[in-house]
Amino acid sequence: MIITQDCTRKSAILIIYTGGTIGMKQDLNDMTLKPFDFSQILEEVPEIGKFAFKTDTWSFDPPIDSSDVEPALWQSLARLIKEKYDDYDGFIILHGTDTMSYSASALSFMLDGLTKPVIFTGSQLPVGVPRTDGKENLISAVEIASARDEDGHATVPEVCICFDSLLMRGNRTTKINSEVFRAFSSPNFPPLAEAGINIRFNNELIRKPNDWYQSLSINTELDTRVSILKIHPGITPQVVRNILCGDETRAVIMETYGAGNAPSAGWFLEILREAACLDKIIVNVTQCLSGSVNMDIYANGKILENAGVINGYDSTTESALGKLFYLMGKSADNNWVRAMMQRNLKGEISK
Ligand code: ASP
């Protein structure tokens, strides 16, 4: 369904509603929050109509709690953006906060040749609640999506998250708080913009395309055979073997300690060797909120490197997951996937 708020101007923004708290209402039967239809949001944010450009809206039916997000939603979003790409100058995706970083990360890899902003936002409180953060988030996102430089090019032609006055590169974000308005952080990369009285863009950090007139291509082939192994004291050989060597697993994101360290126990190394024989792709990311993996610092890290574990650098787990889905969907060659995982493709790692 498309609803148009008419204004006859230069920019046109498409607001895509997938669900999430921003559009939720309390169900009086069990008092839980459930997604509601999109027209409610527009009624609650009449300011959208005051912008000097056209805003259209498109709603997924039914809207969902983002805990229900599956890669099929990312494929639908990529196809929708491709289909509408020439009609709009920017795209806002209203999305629940729980998996917003996963979705923004995945979309950053699935959209190639982006010359327009794709900005995810949502809220911690529904838009109908008096103290909602949803209005400010949506209005800032729309304003940023419509921003142009002096040549008329989009100021932020990236997949981003706009939340609580910060604009962050989507594949650098992680949800850090379930209660306060600042729900997201971009621990290893500074914000691309900050919205105060003015919106201050950190232009030198924003990725710009080589060719502003290239067309958008989308990668919707995803291979989801990825598991996540979080190392912890007391982890057992059975658990490690099930995850690293499981038939259904082509790649494992291993969340290690600190700078990329894991146990040096004989059984652990034995399982790593088994996984290597099975040609499993193992990516090392740190459990720390910020900082990077460096397997050359400690002997316990070096063991992993020697066992063929590849460096995820300062990637978030969310970004490593989306990147693996995308790369593995592109190629059956695990060595190629390993090589590409260690390259900076969309600004997701500091390399
Ligand atoms: N459970 C909600 C969701 O992710 C939380 C939110 O939107 O803030 O859809």
Coordinates of C-alpha atoms and ligand atoms in Angstrom, one line a residue:
M1 CA 0.0 0.0 0.0
I2 CA 1.4 3.4 -0.9
I3 CA 0.2 6.6 0.9
T4 CA 1.4 9.9 -0.6
Q5 CA 1.7 13.1 1.3
D6 CA 1.8 15.5 -1.5
C7 CA 4.2 18.3 -1.8
T8 CA 5.7 19.4 -5.2
R9 CA 9.4 19.6 -4.6
K10 CA 12.8 18.4 -5.6
S11 CA 13.3 15.4 -3.2
A12 CA 11.1 12.4 -2.7
I13 CA 11.6 10.0 0.2
L14 CA 10.0 6.6 0.5
I15 CA 9.3 5.5 4.1
I16 CA 9.1 1.7 4.4
Y17 CA 7.4 0.3 7.5
T18 CA 8.3 -3.2 8.6
G19 CA 7.0 -3.0 12.2
G20 CA 8.8 -2.5 15.5
T21 CA 7.9 -0.6 18.6
I22 CA 7.5 2.7 16.7
G23 CA 4.2 1.5 15.3
M24 CA 3.1 -0.7 18.2
K25 CA 0.0 -0.3 20.4
Q26 CA -0.9 -1.9 23.7
D27 CA -3.2 -4.9 23.3
L28 CA -5.7 -4.4 26.2
N29 CA -6.3 -8.1 26.5
D30 CA -2.8 -9.1 27.6
M31 CA -1.2 -5.6 27.9
T32 CA 1.7 -6.5 25.5
L33 CA 2.9 -4.3 22.6
K34 CA 1.8 -5.5 19.2
P35 CA 2.6 -4.0 15.7
F36 CA -0.2 -1.7 14.4
D37 CA -1.0 -0.4 11.0
F38 CA 1.1 2.3 9.4
S39 CA -1.6 5.0 9.0
Q40 CA -1.4 5.5 12.8
I41 CA 2.2 6.5 12.6
L42 CA 1.6 9.2 10.0
E43 CA -1.3 10.6 12.1
E44 CA 1.0 10.8 15.0
V45 CA 3.8 12.5 13.1
P46 CA 2.1 15.3 11.1
E47 CA 5.4 17.1 10.9
I48 CA 6.4 14.7 8.0
G49 CA 3.9 16.5 5.9
K50 CA 5.6 19.9 6.6
F51 CA 8.8 18.9 4.8
A52 CA 9.4 20.7 1.5
F53 CA 9.5 17.5 -0.4
K54 CA 7.3 14.5 -1.2
T55 CA 7.2 11.6 1.3
D56 CA 5.5 8.4 0.3
T57 CA 5.0 5.4 2.5
W58 CA 5.0 1.7 1.9
S59 CA 4.0 -0.9 4.5
F60 CA 4.8 -4.5 4.9
D61 CA 1.7 -6.5 5.7
P62 CA 1.5 -7.7 8.4
P63 CA 4.1 -5.5 10.3
I64 CA 6.2 -7.5 12.6
D65 CA 8.2 -7.4 15.8
S66 CA 11.7 -7.5 14.6
S67 CA 12.5 -10.6 16.7
D68 CA 10.6 -12.3 13.8
V69 CA 12.9 -10.9 11.1
E70 CA 14.3 -13.5 8.7
P71 CA 16.6 -13.1 5.7
A72 CA 13.4 -13.2 3.5
L73 CA 12.6 -9.7 4.8
W74 CA 16.0 -8.4 3.7
Q75 CA 15.5 -9.9 0.3
S76 CA 12.1 -8.2 0.1
L77 CA 13.6 -4.9 1.2
A78 CA 16.4 -5.1 -1.4
R79 CA 13.9 -5.9 -4.2
L80 CA 11.6 -3.1 -3.1
I81 CA 14.4 -0.5 -3.0
K82 CA 15.6 -1.7 -6.4
E83 CA 12.1 -1.4 -7.8
K84 CA 11.5 2.1 -6.4
Y85 CA 15.1 3.3 -6.8
D86 CA 14.6 5.7 -9.7
D87 CA 11.4 7.2 -8.1
Y88 CA 13.0 8.3 -4.8
D89 CA 16.0 10.2 -3.6
G90 CA 16.2 8.3 -0.3
F91 CA 14.7 5.5 1.7
I92 CA 13.7 5.2 5.4
I93 CA 13.1 1.8 6.9
L94 CA 11.1 1.8 10.0
H95 CA 12.2 -1.4 11.9
G96 CA 12.2 -2.8 15.4
T97 CA 15.3 -2.2 17.3
D98 CA 15.9 -5.8 18.4
T99 CA 17.4 -6.9 15.0
M100 CA 17.9 -3.5 13.3
S101 CA 21.7 -3.9 13.3
Y102 CA 21.4 -7.3 11.7
S103 CA 19.1 -5.9 9.0
A104 CA 21.2 -2.8 8.4
S105 CA 24.4 -4.8 8.2
A106 CA 22.9 -7.3 5.7
L107 CA 21.4 -4.6 3.5
S108 CA 24.8 -2.8 3.3
F109 CA 26.2 -5.9 1.6
M110 CA 23.1 -6.7 -0.5
L111 CA 22.9 -3.3 -2.1
D112 CA 25.7 -2.5 -4.5
G113 CA 26.4 0.8 -6.2
L114 CA 24.3 2.7 -3.8
T115 CA 24.1 6.5 -4.5
K116 CA 21.2 7.2 -2.2
P117 CA 20.6 7.0 1.5
V118 CA 18.9 4.0 3.1
I119 CA 18.3 4.9 6.7
F120 CA 16.9 2.5 9.3
T121 CA 15.2 4.0 12.3
G122 CA 12.6 3.0 14.9
S123 CA 12.0 3.8 18.6
Q124 CA 12.1 2.6 22.1
L125 CA 8.6 4.0 22.9
P126 CA 5.6 3.7 20.5
V127 CA 5.0 6.8 18.5
G128 CA 1.5 7.3 20.1
V129 CA 3.1 7.6 23.6
P130 CA 3.6 11.2 24.8
R131 CA 7.3 10.8 25.6
T132 CA 8.0 8.8 22.4
D133 CA 11.5 9.0 20.8
G134 CA 9.9 7.8 17.6
K135 CA 9.0 11.3 16.2
E136 CA 12.4 12.8 16.6
N137 CA 14.1 9.7 15.2
L138 CA 11.8 9.6 12.2
I139 CA 12.0 13.3 11.5
S140 CA 15.8 13.4 11.8
A141 CA 16.0 10.4 9.5
V142 CA 13.8 12.0 6.8
E143 CA 15.8 15.2 7.0
I144 CA 19.1 13.3 6.7
A145 CA 17.8 11.2 3.8
S146 CA 16.9 14.3 1.9
A147 CA 20.2 16.2 2.5
R148 CA 22.2 17.0 -0.7
D149 CA 25.6 18.5 -1.2
E150 CA 26.2 21.5 -3.4
D151 CA 26.4 19.3 -6.5
G152 CA 23.0 17.9 -5.8
H153 CA 24.3 14.5 -4.7
A154 CA 23.0 12.7 -1.6
T155 CA 25.0 13.7 1.5
V156 CA 24.9 10.2 2.9
P157 CA 24.7 7.5 0.2
E158 CA 25.0 4.7 2.7
V159 CA 23.0 2.2 4.7
C160 CA 22.7 3.8 8.1
I161 CA 20.9 3.7 11.4
C162 CA 19.6 7.0 12.7
F163 CA 18.8 6.8 16.4
D164 CA 18.7 9.3 19.3
S165 CA 20.3 12.1 17.3
L166 CA 23.1 9.9 15.9
L167 CA 23.6 8.8 12.4
M168 CA 25.7 5.6 12.3
R169 CA 27.0 3.4 9.5
G170 CA 24.6 0.5 9.8
N171 CA 27.2 -2.3 9.6
R172 CA 29.1 -0.7 12.5
T173 CA 26.2 -0.7 14.9
T174 CA 25.0 -2.9 17.7
K175 CA 22.1 -2.6 20.1
I176 CA 23.5 -1.8 23.5
N177 CA 20.5 -0.9 25.6
S178 CA 16.9 -2.1 25.9
E179 CA 15.7 0.8 28.1
V180 CA 17.3 4.2 27.4
F181 CA 16.7 6.1 24.2
R182 CA 20.3 5.6 23.1
A183 CA 19.7 2.0 22.1
F184 CA 22.5 1.8 19.6
S185 CA 26.3 2.3 19.6
S186 CA 28.9 2.3 16.8
P187 CA 31.8 1.3 19.0
N188 CA 34.5 1.1 16.4
F189 CA 33.6 3.9 14.1
P190 CA 32.5 7.5 14.8
P191 CA 29.0 8.7 13.9
L192 CA 28.5 9.9 10.3
A193 CA 26.3 12.8 11.6
E194 CA 24.9 14.2 14.8
A195 CA 21.6 16.0 14.9
G196 CA 21.5 19.0 17.3
I197 CA 20.2 22.4 16.4
N198 CA 21.8 21.7 13.1
I199 CA 22.7 18.4 11.6
R200 CA 26.5 18.1 11.5
F201 CA 27.7 15.7 8.9
N202 CA 31.2 14.1 9.3
N203 CA 31.8 14.3 5.6
E204 CA 35.2 12.9 5.6
L205 CA 33.9 9.6 7.1
I206 CA 31.0 9.1 4.7
R207 CA 31.6 6.7 1.8
K208 CA 30.9 8.2 -1.6
P209 CA 30.4 6.2 -4.9
N210 CA 33.0 6.4 -7.6
D211 CA 30.2 6.9 -10.1
W212 CA 27.1 8.9 -9.0
Y213 CA 25.3 7.6 -12.1
Q214 CA 25.8 3.9 -11.7
S215 CA 22.7 1.8 -11.3
L216 CA 21.9 -0.1 -8.1
S217 CA 22.4 -3.8 -8.2
I218 CA 21.1 -6.2 -5.5
N219 CA 22.5 -9.4 -4.2
T220 CA 19.5 -11.5 -2.9
E221 CA 21.2 -14.9 -3.0
L222 CA 22.1 -15.6 0.7
D223 CA 23.6 -18.7 2.2
T224 CA 22.6 -18.8 5.8
R225 CA 24.6 -21.8 7.0
V226 CA 26.4 -19.8 9.7
S227 CA 26.6 -20.5 13.4
I228 CA 27.9 -18.3 16.2
L229 CA 30.1 -19.8 18.9
K230 CA 30.6 -17.7 22.0
I231 CA 33.7 -19.0 23.9
H232 CA 33.3 -19.0 27.7
P233 CA 35.0 -20.7 30.7
G234 CA 33.6 -24.1 31.1
I235 CA 32.6 -24.6 27.5
T236 CA 32.6 -28.3 26.7
P237 CA 34.2 -30.3 23.8
Q238 CA 30.7 -31.5 22.8
V239 CA 29.3 -28.0 22.4
V240 CA 32.4 -26.8 20.5
R241 CA 32.4 -29.8 18.2
N242 CA 28.6 -29.6 17.5
I243 CA 29.0 -26.0 16.4
L244 CA 32.3 -26.0 14.6
C245 CA 31.8 -29.3 12.8
G246 CA 28.1 -29.6 12.3
D247 CA 26.9 -30.8 8.9
E248 CA 24.6 -27.8 8.5
T249 CA 27.3 -25.3 9.2
R250 CA 29.5 -23.8 6.4
A251 CA 30.9 -21.0 8.5
V252 CA 31.2 -20.1 12.2
I253 CA 31.6 -16.7 13.8
M254 CA 33.7 -17.4 16.9
E255 CA 33.3 -14.8 19.6
T256 CA 36.6 -14.9 21.4
Y257 CA 38.1 -13.1 24.4
G258 CA 39.8 -9.7 24.2
A259 CA 42.1 -9.4 21.2
G260 CA 41.0 -12.7 19.8
N261 CA 42.0 -15.3 22.3
A262 CA 40.6 -18.8 23.0
P263 CA 41.5 -21.8 25.1
S264 CA 44.8 -23.5 24.3
A265 CA 43.5 -26.9 25.6
G266 CA 44.5 -29.9 23.5
W267 CA 40.8 -30.9 22.9
F268 CA 40.0 -27.4 21.6
L269 CA 42.9 -27.5 19.1
E270 CA 41.9 -31.0 18.0
I271 CA 38.4 -29.8 17.2
L272 CA 39.8 -26.8 15.3
R273 CA 41.9 -29.2 13.2
E274 CA 38.8 -31.4 12.6
A275 CA 36.9 -28.2 11.4
A276 CA 39.8 -27.3 9.1
C277 CA 39.7 -30.8 7.6
L278 CA 36.0 -30.2 6.9
D279 CA 36.8 -26.9 5.3
K280 CA 34.7 -24.8 7.7
I281 CA 35.1 -21.1 7.5
I282 CA 35.9 -19.8 11.0
V283 CA 35.9 -16.0 11.6
N284 CA 37.4 -14.6 14.8
V285 CA 35.5 -11.6 16.3
T286 CA 36.0 -10.2 19.8
Q287 CA 33.4 -10.4 22.6
C288 CA 34.5 -6.9 23.7
L289 CA 32.2 -4.1 22.7
S290 CA 35.0 -2.2 21.1
G291 CA 38.5 -2.9 19.7
S292 CA 39.8 -5.3 17.2
V293 CA 41.1 -8.9 16.9
N294 CA 44.8 -9.2 16.6
M295 CA 45.9 -12.9 16.7
D296 CA 49.6 -11.9 16.7
I297 CA 49.6 -10.5 20.3
Y298 CA 49.1 -13.6 22.5
A299 CA 50.1 -17.2 22.0
N300 CA 46.5 -18.2 22.5
G301 CA 45.5 -16.0 19.6
K302 CA 48.4 -17.3 17.4
I303 CA 47.2 -20.8 17.9
L304 CA 43.9 -19.9 16.2
E305 CA 45.6 -18.2 13.3
N306 CA 47.8 -21.2 12.8
A307 CA 44.7 -23.4 12.8
G308 CA 43.3 -21.4 9.8
V309 CA 40.9 -19.2 11.8
I310 CA 40.5 -15.9 9.9
N311 CA 40.6 -12.4 11.3
G312 CA 37.3 -10.6 11.7
Y313 CA 39.2 -7.4 12.8
D314 CA 36.8 -5.0 14.5
S315 CA 33.7 -6.3 12.9
T316 CA 30.5 -6.6 14.9
T317 CA 29.0 -10.1 15.1
E318 CA 25.9 -8.7 13.3
S319 CA 28.0 -7.4 10.4
A320 CA 30.1 -10.6 10.1
L321 CA 26.8 -12.6 9.9
G322 CA 25.4 -10.5 7.1
K323 CA 28.7 -10.5 5.3
L324 CA 29.0 -14.3 5.4
F325 CA 25.4 -14.8 4.2
Y326 CA 26.2 -12.5 1.3
L327 CA 29.6 -13.8 0.3
M328 CA 28.6 -17.5 0.7
G329 CA 25.5 -16.8 -1.4
K330 CA 27.8 -15.4 -4.1
S331 CA 30.3 -18.3 -4.2
A332 CA 30.8 -21.9 -3.3
D333 CA 34.5 -21.3 -3.0
N334 CA 35.4 -21.1 0.7
N335 CA 38.8 -19.7 0.1
W336 CA 37.4 -16.8 -1.8
V337 CA 34.9 -16.2 1.1
R338 CA 37.8 -16.3 3.6
A339 CA 39.8 -13.8 1.5
M340 CA 36.8 -11.4 1.1
M341 CA 35.9 -11.6 4.8
Q342 CA 39.3 -10.0 5.5
R343 CA 38.7 -7.2 3.1
N344 CA 36.8 -4.0 3.9
L345 CA 33.8 -4.1 1.5
K346 CA 31.4 -1.5 2.8
G347 CA 33.2 0.2 5.6
E348 CA 32.4 -2.6 8.0
I349 CA 36.0 -3.1 9.3
S350 CA 38.9 -0.7 9.9
K351 CA 41.3 -2.0 7.3
Ligands
ASP1 N1 10.7 -5.9 20.0 C1 10.7 -4.7 19.3 C2 11.2 -5.0 17.9 O1 12.4 -5.2 17.7 C3 11.6 -3.7 20.0 C4 11.7 -2.4 19.3 O2 11.3 -2.1 18.3 O3 12.3 -1.5 20.0 O4 10.4 -5.1 17.0

